[in-house]
Structures are given as structure tokens and as C-alpha cells.
Coordinates of N, CA and C in Angstrom, one line a residue:
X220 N 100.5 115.9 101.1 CA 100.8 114.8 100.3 C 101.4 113.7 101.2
X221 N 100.4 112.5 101.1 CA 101.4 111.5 102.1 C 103.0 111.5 101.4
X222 N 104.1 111.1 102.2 CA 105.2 110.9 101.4 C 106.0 109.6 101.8
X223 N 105.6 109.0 103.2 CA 105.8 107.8 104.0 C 105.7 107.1 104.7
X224 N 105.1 105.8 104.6 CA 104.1 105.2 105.7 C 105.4 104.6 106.1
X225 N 104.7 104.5 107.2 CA 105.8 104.2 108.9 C 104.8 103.5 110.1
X226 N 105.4 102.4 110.2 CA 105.2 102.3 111.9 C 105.5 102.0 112.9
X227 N 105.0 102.3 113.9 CA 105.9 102.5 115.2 C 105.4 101.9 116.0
X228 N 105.5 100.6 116.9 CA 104.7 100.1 117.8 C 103.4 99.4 117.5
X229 N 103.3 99.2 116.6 CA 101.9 99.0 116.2 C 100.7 100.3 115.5
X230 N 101.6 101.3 116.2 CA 100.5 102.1 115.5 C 101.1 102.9 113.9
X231 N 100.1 103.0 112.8 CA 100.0 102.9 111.8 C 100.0 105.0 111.9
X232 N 101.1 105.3 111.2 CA 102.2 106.4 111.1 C 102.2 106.9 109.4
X233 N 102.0 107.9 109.1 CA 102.6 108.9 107.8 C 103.5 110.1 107.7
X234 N 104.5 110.4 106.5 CA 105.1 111.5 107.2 C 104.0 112.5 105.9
X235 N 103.3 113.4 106.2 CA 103.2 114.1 105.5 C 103.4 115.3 104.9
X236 N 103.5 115.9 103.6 CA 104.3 117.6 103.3 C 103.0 118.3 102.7
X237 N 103.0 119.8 103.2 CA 102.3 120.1 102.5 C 102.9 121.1 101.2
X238 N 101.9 121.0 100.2 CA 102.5 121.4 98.9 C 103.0 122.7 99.2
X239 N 102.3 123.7 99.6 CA 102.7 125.1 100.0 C 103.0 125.4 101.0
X240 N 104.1 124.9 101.8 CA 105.0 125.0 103.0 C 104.5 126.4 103.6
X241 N 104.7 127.5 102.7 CA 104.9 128.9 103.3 C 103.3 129.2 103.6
X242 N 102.4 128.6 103.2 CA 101.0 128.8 103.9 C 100.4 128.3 104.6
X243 N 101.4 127.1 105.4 CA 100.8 126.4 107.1 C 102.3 126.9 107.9
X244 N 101.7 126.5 109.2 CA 102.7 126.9 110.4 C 103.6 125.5 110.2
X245 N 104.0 124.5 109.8 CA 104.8 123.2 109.3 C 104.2 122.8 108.1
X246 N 105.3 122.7 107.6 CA 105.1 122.2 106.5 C 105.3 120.8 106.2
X247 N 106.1 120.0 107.1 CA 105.8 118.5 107.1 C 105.3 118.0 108.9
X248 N 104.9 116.9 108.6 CA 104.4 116.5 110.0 C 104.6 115.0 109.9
X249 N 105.1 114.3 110.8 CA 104.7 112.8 111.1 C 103.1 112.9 111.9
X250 N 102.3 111.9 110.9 CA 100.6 111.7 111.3 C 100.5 110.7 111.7
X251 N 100.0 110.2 113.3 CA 99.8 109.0 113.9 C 98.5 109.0 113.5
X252 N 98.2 107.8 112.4 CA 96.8 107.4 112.2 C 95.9 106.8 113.7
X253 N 94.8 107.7 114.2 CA 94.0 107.5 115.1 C 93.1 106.2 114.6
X254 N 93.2 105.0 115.8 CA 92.4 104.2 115.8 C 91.0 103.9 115.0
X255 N 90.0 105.1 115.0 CA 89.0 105.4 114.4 C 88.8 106.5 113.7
X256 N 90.5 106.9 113.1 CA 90.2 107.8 112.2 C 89.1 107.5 110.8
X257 N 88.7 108.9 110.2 CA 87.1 108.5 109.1 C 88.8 108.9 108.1
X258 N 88.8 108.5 106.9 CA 89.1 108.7 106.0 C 88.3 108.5 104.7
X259 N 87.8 109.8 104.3 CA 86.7 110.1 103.2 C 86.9 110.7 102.0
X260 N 85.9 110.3 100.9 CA 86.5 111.1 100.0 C 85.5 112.2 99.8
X261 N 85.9 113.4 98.6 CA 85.1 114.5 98.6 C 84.0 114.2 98.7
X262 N 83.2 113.2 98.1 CA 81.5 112.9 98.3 C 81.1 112.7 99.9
X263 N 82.2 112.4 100.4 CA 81.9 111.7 101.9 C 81.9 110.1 102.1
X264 N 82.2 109.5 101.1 CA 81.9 108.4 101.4 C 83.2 108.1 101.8
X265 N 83.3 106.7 102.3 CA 84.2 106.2 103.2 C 85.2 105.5 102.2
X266 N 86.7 105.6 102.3 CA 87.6 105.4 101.4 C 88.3 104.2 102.4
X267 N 88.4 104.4 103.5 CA 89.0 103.6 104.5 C 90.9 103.4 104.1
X268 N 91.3 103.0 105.4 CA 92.8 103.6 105.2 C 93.9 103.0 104.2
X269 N 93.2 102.0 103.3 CA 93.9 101.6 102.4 C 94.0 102.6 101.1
X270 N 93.4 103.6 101.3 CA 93.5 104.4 100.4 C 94.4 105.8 100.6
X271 N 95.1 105.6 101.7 CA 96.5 106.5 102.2 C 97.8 106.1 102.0
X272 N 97.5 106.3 100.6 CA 99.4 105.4 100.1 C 99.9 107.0 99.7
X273 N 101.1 106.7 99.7 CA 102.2 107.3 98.8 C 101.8 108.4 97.8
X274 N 101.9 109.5 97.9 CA 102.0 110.2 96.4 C 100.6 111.1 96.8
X275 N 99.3 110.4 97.7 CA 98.1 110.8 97.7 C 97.9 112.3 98.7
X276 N 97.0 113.4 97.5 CA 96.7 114.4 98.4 C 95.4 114.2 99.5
X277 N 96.1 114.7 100.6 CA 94.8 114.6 101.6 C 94.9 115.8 102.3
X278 N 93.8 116.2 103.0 CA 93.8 117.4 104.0 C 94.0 116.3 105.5
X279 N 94.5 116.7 106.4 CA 94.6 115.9 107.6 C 94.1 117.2 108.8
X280 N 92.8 116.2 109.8 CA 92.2 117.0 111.0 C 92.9 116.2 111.6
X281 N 93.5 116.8 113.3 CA 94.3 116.4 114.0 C 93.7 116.8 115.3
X282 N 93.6 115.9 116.1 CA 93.3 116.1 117.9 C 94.2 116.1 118.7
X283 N 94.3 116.6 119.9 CA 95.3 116.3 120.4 C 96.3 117.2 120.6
X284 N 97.7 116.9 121.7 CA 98.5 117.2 121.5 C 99.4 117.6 120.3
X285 N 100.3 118.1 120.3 CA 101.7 118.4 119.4 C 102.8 118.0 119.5
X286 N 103.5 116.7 119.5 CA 105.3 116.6 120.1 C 105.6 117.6 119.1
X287 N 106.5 118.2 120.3 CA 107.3 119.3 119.3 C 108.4 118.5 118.8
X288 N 108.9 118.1 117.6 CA 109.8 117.3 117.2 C 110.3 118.0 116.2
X289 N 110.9 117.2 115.3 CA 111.5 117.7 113.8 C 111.4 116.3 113.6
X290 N 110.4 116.3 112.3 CA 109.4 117.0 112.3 C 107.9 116.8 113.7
X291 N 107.4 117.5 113.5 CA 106.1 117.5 115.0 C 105.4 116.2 114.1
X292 N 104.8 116.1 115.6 CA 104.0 114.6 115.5 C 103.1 114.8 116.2
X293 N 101.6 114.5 115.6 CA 100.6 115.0 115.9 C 99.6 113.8 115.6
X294 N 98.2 113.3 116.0 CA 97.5 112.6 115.8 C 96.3 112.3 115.0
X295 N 96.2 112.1 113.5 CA 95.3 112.6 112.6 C 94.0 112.1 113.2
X296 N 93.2 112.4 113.2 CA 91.4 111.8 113.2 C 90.5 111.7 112.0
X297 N 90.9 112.4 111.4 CA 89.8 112.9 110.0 C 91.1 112.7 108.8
X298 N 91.3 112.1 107.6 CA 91.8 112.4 106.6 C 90.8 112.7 105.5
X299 N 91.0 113.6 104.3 CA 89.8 113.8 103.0 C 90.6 113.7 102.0
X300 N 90.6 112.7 101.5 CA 91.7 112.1 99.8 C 90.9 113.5 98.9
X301 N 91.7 114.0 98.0 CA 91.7 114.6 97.0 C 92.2 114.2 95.5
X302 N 91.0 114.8 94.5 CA 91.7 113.8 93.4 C 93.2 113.8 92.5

């Protein structure tokens, strides 16, 4: 679930939590939205990043490295909005 848009330098930032902490390896992550990330909805069609506010369930695919932080910060590529 997004829970906070953020940005940093220009680049366009989320912190997100996942609802069931105890069944990923983190449960929250700061997401550096990727330049040409796809953000889609279940059909596939294209939602585009105005549709990553607050409150919204998404699955997030990530490339890249991992800063090990608190929380880790990691680079989304793919988001898929859920209803």
C-alpha cells in the first residue's frame, strides 16, 4: 500500500508497506519510481503514475540494487494497482 509520496532530487519517491509484513523479507520499502516505469492495471492497460496516490494497493517489480537503509530503498520498474 502506497503510504507516502516523496521526492528527492527530482526523482519521484513512495514509502510503501506491505499489508502482511510477516510474508515478505521487508515489510516497508522507500520506491524510487523508475523513469519508464509501466504502471498497469489488472487488465493491463496503462494507469500511468497519477494513479499512485496514497491509500492505493499495488504489487511493486524492482531492478536493481538494494540500499540497505531503514527502511531499504530500492528502484520500482513495474507497479500493478489493485482494486
Amino acid at each position: 500500500t502506497v503510504s507516502s509520496p516523496r521526492e528527492r532530487n527530482g526523482a519521484e519517491r513512495m514509502l510503501v508497506e506491505a499489508p502482511e509484513p510477516e510474508a515478505v523479507r521487508t515489510g516497508v520499502a522507500v520506491v524510487t519510481i523508475d523513469d519508464d516505469a509501466m504502471v498497469l492495471r489488472r487488465d493491463g492497460s496503462d494507469a500511468g503514475r497519477g494513479a499512485l496516490q496514497v491509500g492505493r494497493d499495488v504489487t511493486v517489480w524492482v531492478s536493481g540494487g538494494e540500499r540497505r537503509s531503514l527502511p531499504p530503498q530500492v528502484r520500482g520498474t513495474a507497479f500493478l494497482l489493485h482494486p
